[in-house]
Coordinates of C-alpha atoms and ligand atoms in Angstrom, one line a residue:
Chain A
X11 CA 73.6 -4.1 -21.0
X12 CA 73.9 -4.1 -17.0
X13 CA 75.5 -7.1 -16.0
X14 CA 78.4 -7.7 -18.7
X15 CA 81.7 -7.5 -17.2
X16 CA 83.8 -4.1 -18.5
X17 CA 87.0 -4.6 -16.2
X18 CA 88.7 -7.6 -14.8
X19 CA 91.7 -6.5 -12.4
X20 CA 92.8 -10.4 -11.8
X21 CA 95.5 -11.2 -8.6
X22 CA 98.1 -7.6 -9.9
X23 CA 101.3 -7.1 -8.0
X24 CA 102.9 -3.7 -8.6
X25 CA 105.1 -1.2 -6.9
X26 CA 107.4 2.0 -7.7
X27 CA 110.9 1.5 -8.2
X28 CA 111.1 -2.5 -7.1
X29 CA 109.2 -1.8 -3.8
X30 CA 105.8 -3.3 -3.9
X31 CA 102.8 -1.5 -2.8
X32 CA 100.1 -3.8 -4.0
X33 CA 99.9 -7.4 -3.3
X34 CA 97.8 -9.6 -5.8
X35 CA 95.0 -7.4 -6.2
X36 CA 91.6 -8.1 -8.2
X37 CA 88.5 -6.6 -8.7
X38 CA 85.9 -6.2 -11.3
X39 CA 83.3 -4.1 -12.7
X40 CA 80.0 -4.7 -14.5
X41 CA 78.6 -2.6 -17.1
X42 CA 76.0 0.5 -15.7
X43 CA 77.6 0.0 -12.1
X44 CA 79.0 2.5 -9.5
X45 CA 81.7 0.6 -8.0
X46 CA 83.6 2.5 -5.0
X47 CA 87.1 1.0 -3.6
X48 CA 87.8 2.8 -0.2
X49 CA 90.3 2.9 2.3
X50 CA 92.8 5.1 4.1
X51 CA 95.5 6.7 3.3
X52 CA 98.4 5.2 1.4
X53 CA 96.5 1.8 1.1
X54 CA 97.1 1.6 -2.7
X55 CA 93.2 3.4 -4.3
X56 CA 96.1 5.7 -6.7
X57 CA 98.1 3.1 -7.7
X58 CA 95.6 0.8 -8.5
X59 CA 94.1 3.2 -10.4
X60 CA 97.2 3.9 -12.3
X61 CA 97.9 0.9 -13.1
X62 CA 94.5 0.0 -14.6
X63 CA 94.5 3.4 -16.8
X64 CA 98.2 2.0 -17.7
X65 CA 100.2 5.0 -16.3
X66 CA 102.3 2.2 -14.5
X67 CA 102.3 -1.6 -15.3
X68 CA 101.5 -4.9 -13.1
X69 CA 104.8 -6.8 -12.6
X70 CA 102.4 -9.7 -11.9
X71 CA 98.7 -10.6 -13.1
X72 CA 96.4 -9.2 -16.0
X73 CA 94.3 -6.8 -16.4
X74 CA 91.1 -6.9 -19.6
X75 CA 88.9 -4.2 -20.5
X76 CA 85.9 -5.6 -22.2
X77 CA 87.5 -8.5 -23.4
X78 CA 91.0 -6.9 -24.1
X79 CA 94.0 -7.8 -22.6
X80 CA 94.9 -3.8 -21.0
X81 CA 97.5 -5.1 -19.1
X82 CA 101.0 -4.2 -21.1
X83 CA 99.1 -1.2 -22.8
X84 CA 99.9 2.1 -22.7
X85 CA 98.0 5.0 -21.2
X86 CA 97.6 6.8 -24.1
X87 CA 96.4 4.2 -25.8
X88 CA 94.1 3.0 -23.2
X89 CA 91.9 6.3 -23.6
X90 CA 90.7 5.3 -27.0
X91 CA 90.1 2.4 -25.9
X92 CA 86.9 3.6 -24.0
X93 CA 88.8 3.8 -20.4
X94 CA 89.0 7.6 -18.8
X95 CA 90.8 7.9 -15.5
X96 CA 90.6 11.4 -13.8
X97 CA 93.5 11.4 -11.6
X98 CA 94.1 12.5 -7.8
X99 CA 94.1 16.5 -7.4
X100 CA 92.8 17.4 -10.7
X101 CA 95.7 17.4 -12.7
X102 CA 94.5 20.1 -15.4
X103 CA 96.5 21.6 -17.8
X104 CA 97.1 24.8 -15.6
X105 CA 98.3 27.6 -18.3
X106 CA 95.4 26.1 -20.7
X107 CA 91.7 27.3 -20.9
X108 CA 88.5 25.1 -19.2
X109 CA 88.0 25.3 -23.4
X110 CA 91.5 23.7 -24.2
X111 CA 91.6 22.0 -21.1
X112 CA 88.1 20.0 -22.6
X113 CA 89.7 19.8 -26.2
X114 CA 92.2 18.0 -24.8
X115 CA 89.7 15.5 -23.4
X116 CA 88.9 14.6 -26.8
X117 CA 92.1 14.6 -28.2
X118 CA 91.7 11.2 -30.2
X119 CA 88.9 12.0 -32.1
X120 CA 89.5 13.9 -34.8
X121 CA 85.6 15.1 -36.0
X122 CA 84.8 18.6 -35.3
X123 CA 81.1 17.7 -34.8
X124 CA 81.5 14.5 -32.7
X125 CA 83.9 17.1 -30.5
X126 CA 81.6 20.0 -30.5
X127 CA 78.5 17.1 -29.3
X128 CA 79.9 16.3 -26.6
X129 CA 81.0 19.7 -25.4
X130 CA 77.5 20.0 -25.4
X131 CA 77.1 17.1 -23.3
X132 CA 79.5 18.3 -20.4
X133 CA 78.1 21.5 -20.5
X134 CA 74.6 20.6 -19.8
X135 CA 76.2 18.3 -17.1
X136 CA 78.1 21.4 -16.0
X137 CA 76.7 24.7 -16.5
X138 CA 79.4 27.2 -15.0
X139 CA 81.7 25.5 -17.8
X140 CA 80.3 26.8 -20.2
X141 CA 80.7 30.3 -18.3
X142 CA 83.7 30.5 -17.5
X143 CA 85.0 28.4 -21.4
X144 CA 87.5 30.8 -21.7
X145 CA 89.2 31.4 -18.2
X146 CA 92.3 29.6 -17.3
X147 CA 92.1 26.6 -15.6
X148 CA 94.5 27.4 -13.0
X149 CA 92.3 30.4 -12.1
X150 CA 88.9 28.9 -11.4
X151 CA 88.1 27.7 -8.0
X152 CA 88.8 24.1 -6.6
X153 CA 85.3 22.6 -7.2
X154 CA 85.2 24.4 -10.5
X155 CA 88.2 22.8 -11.2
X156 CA 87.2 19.3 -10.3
X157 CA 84.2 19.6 -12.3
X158 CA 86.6 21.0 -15.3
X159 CA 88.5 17.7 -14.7
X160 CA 85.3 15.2 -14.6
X161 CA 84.4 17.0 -17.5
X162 CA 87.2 16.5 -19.4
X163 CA 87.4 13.1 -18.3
X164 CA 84.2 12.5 -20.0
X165 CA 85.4 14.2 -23.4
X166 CA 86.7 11.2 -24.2
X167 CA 83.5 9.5 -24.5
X168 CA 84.5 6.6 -22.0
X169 CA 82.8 3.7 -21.3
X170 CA 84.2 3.0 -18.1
X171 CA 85.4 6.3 -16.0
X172 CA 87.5 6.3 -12.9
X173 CA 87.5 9.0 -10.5
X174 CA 90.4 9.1 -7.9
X175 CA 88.9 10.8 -5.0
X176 CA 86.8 13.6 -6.2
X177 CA 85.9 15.3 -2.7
X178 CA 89.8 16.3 -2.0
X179 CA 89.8 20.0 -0.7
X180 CA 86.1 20.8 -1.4
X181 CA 83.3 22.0 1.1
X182 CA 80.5 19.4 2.2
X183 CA 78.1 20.6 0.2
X184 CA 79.7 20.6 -3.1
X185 CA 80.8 16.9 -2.1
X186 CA 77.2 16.0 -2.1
X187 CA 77.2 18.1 -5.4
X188 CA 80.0 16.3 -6.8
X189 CA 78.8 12.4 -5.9
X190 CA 74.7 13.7 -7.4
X191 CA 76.9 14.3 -10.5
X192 CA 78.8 11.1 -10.6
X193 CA 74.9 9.3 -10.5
X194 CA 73.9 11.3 -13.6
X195 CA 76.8 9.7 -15.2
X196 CA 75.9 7.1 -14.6
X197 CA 72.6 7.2 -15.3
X198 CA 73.7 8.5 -18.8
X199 CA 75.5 4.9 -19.4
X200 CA 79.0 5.4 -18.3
X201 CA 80.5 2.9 -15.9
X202 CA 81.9 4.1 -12.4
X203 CA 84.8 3.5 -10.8
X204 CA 85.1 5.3 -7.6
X205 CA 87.9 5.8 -5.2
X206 CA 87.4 7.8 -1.8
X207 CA 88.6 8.0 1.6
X208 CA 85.3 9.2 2.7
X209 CA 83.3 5.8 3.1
X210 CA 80.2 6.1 4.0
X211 CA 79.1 8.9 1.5
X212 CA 80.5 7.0 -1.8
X213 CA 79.3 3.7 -0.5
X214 CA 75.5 5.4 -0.1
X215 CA 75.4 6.1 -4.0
X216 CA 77.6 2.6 -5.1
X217 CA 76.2 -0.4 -6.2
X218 CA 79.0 -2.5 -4.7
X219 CA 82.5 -1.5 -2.9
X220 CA 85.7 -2.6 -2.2
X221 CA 87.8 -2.1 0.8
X222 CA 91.4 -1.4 0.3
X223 CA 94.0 -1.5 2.8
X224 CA 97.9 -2.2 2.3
X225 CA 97.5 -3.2 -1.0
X226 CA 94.7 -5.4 -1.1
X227 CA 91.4 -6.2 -0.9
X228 CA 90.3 -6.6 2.6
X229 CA 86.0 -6.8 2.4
X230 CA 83.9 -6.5 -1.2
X231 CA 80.1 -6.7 -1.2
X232 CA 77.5 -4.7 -1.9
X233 CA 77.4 -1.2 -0.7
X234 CA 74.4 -1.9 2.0
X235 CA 76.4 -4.9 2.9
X236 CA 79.3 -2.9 3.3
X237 CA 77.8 0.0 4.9
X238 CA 76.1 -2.7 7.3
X239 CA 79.2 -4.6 8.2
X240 CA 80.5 -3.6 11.6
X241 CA 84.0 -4.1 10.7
X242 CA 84.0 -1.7 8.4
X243 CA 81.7 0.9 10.1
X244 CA 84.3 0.7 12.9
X245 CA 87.3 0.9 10.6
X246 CA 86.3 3.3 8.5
X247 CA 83.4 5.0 9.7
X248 CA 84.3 6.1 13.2
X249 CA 81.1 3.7 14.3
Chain B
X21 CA 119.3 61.2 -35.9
X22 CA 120.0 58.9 -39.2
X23 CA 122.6 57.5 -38.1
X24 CA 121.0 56.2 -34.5
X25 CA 118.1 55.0 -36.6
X26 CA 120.2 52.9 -38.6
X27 CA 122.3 51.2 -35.5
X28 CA 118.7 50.4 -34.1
X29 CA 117.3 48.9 -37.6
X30 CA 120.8 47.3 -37.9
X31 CA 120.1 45.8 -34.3
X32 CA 116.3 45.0 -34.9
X33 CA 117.7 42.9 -38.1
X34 CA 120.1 40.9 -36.2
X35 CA 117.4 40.8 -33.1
X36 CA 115.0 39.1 -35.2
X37 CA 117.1 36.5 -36.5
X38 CA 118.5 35.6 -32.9
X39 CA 114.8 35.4 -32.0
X40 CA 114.4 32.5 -34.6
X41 CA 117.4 30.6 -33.4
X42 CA 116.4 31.1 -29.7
X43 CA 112.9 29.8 -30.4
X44 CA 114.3 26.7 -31.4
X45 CA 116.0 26.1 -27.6
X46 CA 113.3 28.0 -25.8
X47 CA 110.6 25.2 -27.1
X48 CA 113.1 22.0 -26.3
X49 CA 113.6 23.4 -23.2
X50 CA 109.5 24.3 -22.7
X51 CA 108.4 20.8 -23.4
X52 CA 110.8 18.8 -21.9
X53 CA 113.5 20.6 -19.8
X54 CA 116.4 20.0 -21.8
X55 CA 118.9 22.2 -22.7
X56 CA 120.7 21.3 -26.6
X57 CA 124.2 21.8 -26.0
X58 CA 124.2 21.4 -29.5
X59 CA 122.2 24.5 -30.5
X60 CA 125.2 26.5 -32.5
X61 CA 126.4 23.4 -33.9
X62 CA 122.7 22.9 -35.3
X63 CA 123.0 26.2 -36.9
X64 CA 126.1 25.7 -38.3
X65 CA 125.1 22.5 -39.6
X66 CA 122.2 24.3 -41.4
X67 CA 124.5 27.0 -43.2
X68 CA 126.3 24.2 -45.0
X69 CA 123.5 22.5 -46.2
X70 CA 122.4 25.8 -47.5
X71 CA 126.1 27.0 -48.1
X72 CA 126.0 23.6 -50.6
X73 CA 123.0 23.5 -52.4
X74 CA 123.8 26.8 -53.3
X75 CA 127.5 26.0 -54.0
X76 CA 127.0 22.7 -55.8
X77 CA 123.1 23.5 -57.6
X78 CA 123.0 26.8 -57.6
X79 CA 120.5 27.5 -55.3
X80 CA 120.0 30.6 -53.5
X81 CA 119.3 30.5 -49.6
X82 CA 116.1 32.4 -50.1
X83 CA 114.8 29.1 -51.3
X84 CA 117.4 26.3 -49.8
X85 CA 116.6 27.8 -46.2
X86 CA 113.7 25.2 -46.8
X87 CA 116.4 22.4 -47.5
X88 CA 118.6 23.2 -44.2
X89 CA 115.1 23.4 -41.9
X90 CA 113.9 19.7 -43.6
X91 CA 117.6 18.5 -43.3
X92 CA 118.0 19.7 -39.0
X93 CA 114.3 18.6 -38.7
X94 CA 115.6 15.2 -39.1
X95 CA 118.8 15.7 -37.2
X96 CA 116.5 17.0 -34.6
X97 CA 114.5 14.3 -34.6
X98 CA 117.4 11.7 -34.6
X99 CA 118.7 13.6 -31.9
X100 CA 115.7 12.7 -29.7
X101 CA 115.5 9.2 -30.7
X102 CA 119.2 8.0 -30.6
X103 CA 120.6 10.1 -27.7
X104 CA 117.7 12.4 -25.8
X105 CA 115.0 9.6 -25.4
X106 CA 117.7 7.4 -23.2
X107 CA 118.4 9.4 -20.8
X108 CA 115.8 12.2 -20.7
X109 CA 114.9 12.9 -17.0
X110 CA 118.4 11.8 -15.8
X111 CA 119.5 14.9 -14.1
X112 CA 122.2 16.3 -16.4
X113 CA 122.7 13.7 -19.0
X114 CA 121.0 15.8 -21.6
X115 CA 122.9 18.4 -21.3
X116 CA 126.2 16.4 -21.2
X117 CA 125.3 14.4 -24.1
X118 CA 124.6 17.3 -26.1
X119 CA 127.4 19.0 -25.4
X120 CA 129.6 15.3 -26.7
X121 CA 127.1 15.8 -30.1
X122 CA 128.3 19.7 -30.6
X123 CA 131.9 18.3 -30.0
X124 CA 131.3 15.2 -32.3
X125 CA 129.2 17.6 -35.4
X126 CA 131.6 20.6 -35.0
X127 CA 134.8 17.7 -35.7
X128 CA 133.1 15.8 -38.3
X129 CA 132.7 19.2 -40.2
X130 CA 136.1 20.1 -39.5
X131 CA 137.3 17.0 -40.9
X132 CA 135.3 17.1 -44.0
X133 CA 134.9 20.3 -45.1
X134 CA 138.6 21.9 -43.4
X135 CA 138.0 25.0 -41.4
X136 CA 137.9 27.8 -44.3
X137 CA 135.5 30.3 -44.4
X138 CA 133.2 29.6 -47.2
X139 CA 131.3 32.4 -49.1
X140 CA 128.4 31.9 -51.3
X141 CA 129.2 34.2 -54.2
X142 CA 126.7 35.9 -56.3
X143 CA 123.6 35.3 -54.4
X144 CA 120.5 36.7 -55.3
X145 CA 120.6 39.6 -53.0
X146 CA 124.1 39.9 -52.3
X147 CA 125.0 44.0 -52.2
X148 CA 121.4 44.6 -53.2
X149 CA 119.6 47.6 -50.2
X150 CA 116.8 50.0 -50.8
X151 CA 116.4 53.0 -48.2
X152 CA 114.0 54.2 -46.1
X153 CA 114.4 58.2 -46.2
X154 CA 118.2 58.6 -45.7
X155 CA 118.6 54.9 -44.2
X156 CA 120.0 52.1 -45.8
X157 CA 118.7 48.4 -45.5
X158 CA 120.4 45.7 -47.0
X159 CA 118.4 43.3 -48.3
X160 CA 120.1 40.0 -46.7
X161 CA 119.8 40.9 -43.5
X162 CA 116.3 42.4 -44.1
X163 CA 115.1 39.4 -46.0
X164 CA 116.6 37.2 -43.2
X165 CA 115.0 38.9 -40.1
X166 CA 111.6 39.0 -42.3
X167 CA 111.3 35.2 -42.6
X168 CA 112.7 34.4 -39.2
X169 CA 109.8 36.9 -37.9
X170 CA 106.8 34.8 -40.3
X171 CA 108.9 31.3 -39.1
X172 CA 108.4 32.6 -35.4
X173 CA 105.1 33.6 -36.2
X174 CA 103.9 30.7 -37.7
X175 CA 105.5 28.6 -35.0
X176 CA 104.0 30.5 -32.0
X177 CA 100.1 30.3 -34.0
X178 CA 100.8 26.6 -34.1
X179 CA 101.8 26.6 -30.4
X180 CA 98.4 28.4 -29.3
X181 CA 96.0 28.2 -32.0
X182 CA 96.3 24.7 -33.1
X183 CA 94.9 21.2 -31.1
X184 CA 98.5 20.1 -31.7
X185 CA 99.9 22.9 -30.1
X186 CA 97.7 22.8 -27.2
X187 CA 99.3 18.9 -27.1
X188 CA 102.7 20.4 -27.4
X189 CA 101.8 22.8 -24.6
X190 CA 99.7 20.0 -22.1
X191 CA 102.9 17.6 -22.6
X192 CA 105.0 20.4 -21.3
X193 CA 102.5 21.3 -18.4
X194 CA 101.8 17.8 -16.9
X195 CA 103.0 15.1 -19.1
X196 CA 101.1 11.7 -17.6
X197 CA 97.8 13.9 -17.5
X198 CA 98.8 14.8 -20.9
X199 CA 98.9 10.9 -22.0
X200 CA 95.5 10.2 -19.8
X201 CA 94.3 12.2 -22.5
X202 CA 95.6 9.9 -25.4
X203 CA 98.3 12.3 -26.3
X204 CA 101.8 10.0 -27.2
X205 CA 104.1 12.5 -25.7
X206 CA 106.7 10.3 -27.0
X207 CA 106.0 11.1 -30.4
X208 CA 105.1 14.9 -28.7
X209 CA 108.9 15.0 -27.7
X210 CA 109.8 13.4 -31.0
X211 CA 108.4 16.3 -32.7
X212 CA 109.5 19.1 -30.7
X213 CA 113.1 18.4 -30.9
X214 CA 112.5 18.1 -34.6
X215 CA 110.8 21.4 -34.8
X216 CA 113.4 22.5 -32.8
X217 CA 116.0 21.7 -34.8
X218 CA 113.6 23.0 -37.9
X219 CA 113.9 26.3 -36.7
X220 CA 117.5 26.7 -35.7
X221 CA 118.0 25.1 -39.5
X222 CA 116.1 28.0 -40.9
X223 CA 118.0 30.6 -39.5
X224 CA 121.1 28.6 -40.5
X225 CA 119.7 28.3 -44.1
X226 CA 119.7 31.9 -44.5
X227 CA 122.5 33.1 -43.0
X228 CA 124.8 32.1 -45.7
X229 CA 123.3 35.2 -48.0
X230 CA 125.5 37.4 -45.9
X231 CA 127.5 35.4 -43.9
X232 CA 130.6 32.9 -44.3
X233 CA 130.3 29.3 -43.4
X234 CA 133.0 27.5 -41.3
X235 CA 132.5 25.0 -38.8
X236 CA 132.7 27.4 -36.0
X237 CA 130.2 30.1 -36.9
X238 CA 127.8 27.9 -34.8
X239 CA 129.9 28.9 -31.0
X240 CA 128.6 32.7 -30.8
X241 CA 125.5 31.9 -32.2
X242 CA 124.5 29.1 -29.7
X243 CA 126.0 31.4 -26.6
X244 CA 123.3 34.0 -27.9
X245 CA 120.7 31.8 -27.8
X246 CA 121.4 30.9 -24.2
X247 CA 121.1 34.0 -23.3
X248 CA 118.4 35.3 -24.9
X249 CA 116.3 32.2 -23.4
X250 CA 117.7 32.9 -20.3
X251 CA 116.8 36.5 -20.4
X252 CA 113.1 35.9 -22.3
X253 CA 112.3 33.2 -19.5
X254 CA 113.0 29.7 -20.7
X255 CA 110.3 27.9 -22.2
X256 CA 108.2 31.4 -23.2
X257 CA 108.6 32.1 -27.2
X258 CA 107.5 35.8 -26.9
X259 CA 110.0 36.2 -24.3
X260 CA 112.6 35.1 -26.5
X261 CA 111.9 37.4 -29.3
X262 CA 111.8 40.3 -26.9
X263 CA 115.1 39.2 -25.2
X264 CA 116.7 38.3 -28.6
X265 CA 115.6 41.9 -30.0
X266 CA 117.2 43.3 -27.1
X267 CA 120.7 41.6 -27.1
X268 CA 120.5 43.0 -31.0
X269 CA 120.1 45.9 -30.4
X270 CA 122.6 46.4 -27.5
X271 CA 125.0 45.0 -30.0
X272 CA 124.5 47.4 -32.6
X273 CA 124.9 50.4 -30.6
X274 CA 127.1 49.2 -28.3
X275 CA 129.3 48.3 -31.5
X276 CA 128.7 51.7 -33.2
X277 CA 129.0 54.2 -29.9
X278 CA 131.6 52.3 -28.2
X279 CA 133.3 50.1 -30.5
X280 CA 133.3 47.0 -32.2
X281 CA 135.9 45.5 -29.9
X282 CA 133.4 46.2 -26.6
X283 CA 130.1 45.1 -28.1
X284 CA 129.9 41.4 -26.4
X285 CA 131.2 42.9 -23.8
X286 CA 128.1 45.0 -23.3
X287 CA 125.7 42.4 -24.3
X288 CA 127.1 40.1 -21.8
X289 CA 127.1 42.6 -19.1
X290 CA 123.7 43.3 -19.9
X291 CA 122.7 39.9 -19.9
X292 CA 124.5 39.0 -16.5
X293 CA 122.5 42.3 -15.2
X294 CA 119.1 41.2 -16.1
X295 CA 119.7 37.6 -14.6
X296 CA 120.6 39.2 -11.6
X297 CA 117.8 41.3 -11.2
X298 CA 115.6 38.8 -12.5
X299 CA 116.7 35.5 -11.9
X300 CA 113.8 33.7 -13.6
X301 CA 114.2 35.8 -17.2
X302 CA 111.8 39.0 -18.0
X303 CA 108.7 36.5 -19.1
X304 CA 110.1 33.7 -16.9
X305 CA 107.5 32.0 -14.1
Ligands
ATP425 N1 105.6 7.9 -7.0 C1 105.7 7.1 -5.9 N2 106.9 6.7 -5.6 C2 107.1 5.8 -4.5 N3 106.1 5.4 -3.7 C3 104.9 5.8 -4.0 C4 104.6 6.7 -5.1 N4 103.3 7.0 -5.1 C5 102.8 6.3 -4.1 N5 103.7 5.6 -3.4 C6 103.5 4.8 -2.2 O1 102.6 3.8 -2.6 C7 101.7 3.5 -1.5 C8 100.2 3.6 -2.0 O2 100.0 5.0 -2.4 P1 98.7 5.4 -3.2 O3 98.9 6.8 -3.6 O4 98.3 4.4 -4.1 O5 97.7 5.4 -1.9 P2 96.2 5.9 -1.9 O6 95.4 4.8 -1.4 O7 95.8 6.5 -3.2 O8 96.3 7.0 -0.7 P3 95.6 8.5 -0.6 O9 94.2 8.2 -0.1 O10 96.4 9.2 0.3 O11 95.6 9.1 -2.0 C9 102.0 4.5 -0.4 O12 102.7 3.9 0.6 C10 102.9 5.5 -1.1 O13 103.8 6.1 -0.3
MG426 MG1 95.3 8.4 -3.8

């Protein structure tokens, strides 16, 4: 399976209300990869991602999901699809339960057992979930409730997920927690798509990276090319 | 002691009703932060329907109450599509369109159907009351305020209990999360004005048991919903019953211990105190 292409992000332009913020971007994934784009603030990791999870669309080049054309498609219909995107800060349904909150993951499948499976799934991936099924999400802590949003990320049973900076607002140590986690996915079968600002740890558990800065792709490589490059290390490492 | 008790049941009555027409502009306003100018003319729309299957087939509105809830179900939903879905998001546009739409409905009806009061004669329940001890309920209003209570019951289950409600309530929290998670909050928003619409229709469908029809019954009806979503805490469905059982009750006695003439007066004054003390509504965030 490792080696197929899953996403082709070919030369995008695309912007918010006419003024462009990313300049004939590409990328792609391959199937059973951890792929991290990095770069600083404001370069254009969110928008990229939105774009490809069809939130916003390209005003110029395509975009294909394992051989589909994504490009023009909606968001909501992009999930079905096999394509999860967990946005920036979390972005839970605040008044809902971590139970509702994970319902809502799986909101295009309509079979109870299929549902009630992969509960199961993200509650052996994430223990205190299961704890805490009935509190409201708002209410948890912020690394609970970045797991609650991985988690229901991965209700949808994706093929390829993207995680827009996961390590916003949490302690070290759970980062370390939270990037272990994002290897198990992996490891499980699900594609990774990773955006960060912190460079060296995302790049230490990627296959390959990509560094973003004002819109476009400024180095790609392999992550021990990347980590080894002095450019970057100076750029983005403080090396 | 009889007497009070029958103000307050008269009040609960009318409280629960109002409940079932608030509802309806309480869950437009949850999901998607418009406010239906239109609301009373809604309702009024929803008593002729009922006024006229009853007038024209005999039907009584214990049964054609289903008729006028289909019938603003679709007005609801063409609504959304035709004005709503254009400019939703567009500061006030909502509001101002709706408002044209209340003007527009409330002169189409006058031109069709004149402005006389219309009465639906010899109705199933009309004059009919039992008592409780030495207190008298009349059956239209008691039959009325009992299906707006299951209505708003059934609608609030749906709202929390269901996966679709949980949509309904995720679209109104964070929409683009909400379609991240496959839900078309298009069709979501679609929906909700449609239910919307459903409920106000109920209410409307009933009311012509006891009431008279004319095209502007809807005015006072549609200023009461305001305020009891205004006073519930817009967006919260409990809150509106609460409010609306309030505002009915304040009526009532105000009506009976001060007069007929001061009752809006009071409810109004009530209402303006309540939003000064509590500018968000009691239930409001
Ligand atoms: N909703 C918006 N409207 C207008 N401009 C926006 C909007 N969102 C982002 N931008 C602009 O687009 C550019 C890229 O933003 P984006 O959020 O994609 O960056 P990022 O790489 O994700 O940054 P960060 O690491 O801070 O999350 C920035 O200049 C930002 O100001
Ligand atoms: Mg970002």
């Amino acid at each position: 399976m490792k080696g197929e292409t899953i996403l082709t992000v070919d030369d995008i332009h695309c912007g918010y209300d006419g003024v462009p913020v990313i300049h004939g971007l590409s990328l792609t994934v391959m199937e059973g990869e951890i792929v991290a784009m990095v770069g600083g603030n404001g370069a254009g990791k969110s928008t990229t991602m939105r774009t490809i999870a069809g939130l916003m669309h390209p005003t110029a080049g395509r975009i294909t999901f394992k051989n589909d054309d994504i490009t023009r498609i909606p968001a909501h219909r992009i999930v079905s699809m096999g394509l999860s995107y967990v946005p920036e800060a979390r972005r839970l349904f605040s008044k809902l339960s971590v139970r509702q909150n994970l319902e809502m993951g799986a909101y295009t499948t309509r079979d109870r057992a299929e549902i009630n499976a992969r509960l199961d799934r993200v509650f052996d991936l994430f223990p205190i979930l299961k704890d805490r099924a009935n509190q409201i999400a708002e209410t948890m802590s912020g690394g609970e409730q970045q797991m609650c949003a991985i988690a229901r990320g991965l209700m949808s049973a994706p093929r390829l997920i993207m995680l827009d900076e996961l390590s916003l607002g949490l302690q070290p140590s759970l980062v370390d927690k939270v990037l272990e986690t994002v290897v198990e996915i992996r490891n499980s079968g699900v594609t990774v798509l990773l955006v960060e600002q912190l460079v060296q740890e995302s790049l230490e558990i990627a296959d390959r990276g990509y560094v973003i800065q004002t819109g476009a792709i400024v180095h790609a490589g392999s992550s021990s090319e990347l980590l080894a490059s002095p450019e970057v290390r100076k750029a983005y490492m403080g090396m | 002691m009889s007497i009070l008790t029958q103000v307050v049941l008269d009040g609960l009555w009318a409280g629960m009703l109002y409940g079932l027409i608030a509802a309806g502009l309480s869950l437009i306003w949850g999901v998607m932060d418009v406010l239906n100018f239109a609301h009373g003319e809604f309702l009024m729309v929803g008593m002729y329907v009922s006024f006229f299957t009853g007038f024209l087939f005999k039907i009584d509105p214990i049964i054609s109450w289903i008729a006028a809830g289909a019938f603003l179900f679709i007005l609801g939903v063409l609504t959304y599509k035709l004005v709503i879905a254009r400019i939703l998001g567009k500061a006030m546009a909502p509001l101002l369109a709706t408002f044209g739409l209340s003007m527009i409905i409330k002169n189409v009806v006058l031109n069709r159907f004149t402005p006389n009061f219309r009465i639906l004669e010899g109705t199933l329940l009309e004059g009919r009351s039992f008592m409780i001890a030495d207190v008298i309920v009349p059956l239209p209003q008691f039959a009325t305020a009992l299906l707006s209570l299951v209505v708003l019951g059934a609608l609030y289950l749906m709202l929390t209990r269901t996966r679709f409600g949980w949509a309904i309530q995720a679209t109104a929290l964070d929409k683009e999360a909400a379609n991240l998670m496959g839900i078309n909050t298009e069709q979501i928003y679609l929906l909700v004005f449609g239910i919307g619409g459903a409920c106000v229709g109920i209410a409307g469908g009933l009311l012509p048991s006891y009431l008279a029809t004319h095209p502007d019954v809807g005015t006072l009806f549609g200023l009461i919903a305001f305020m009891v979503v205004a006073m519930g805490g817009f967006g919260s469905i409990p809150g509106a019953l609460i409010a609306a059982i309030m505002i009915g009750l304040v009526e009532s006695l105000a009506g009976f211990y001060i007069g007929p003439v001061y009752k809006y007066i009071a409810v109004f004054g009530v209402y303006l105190i309540i939003i000064l003390v509590r500018p968000k509504g009691l239930f409001g965030w």
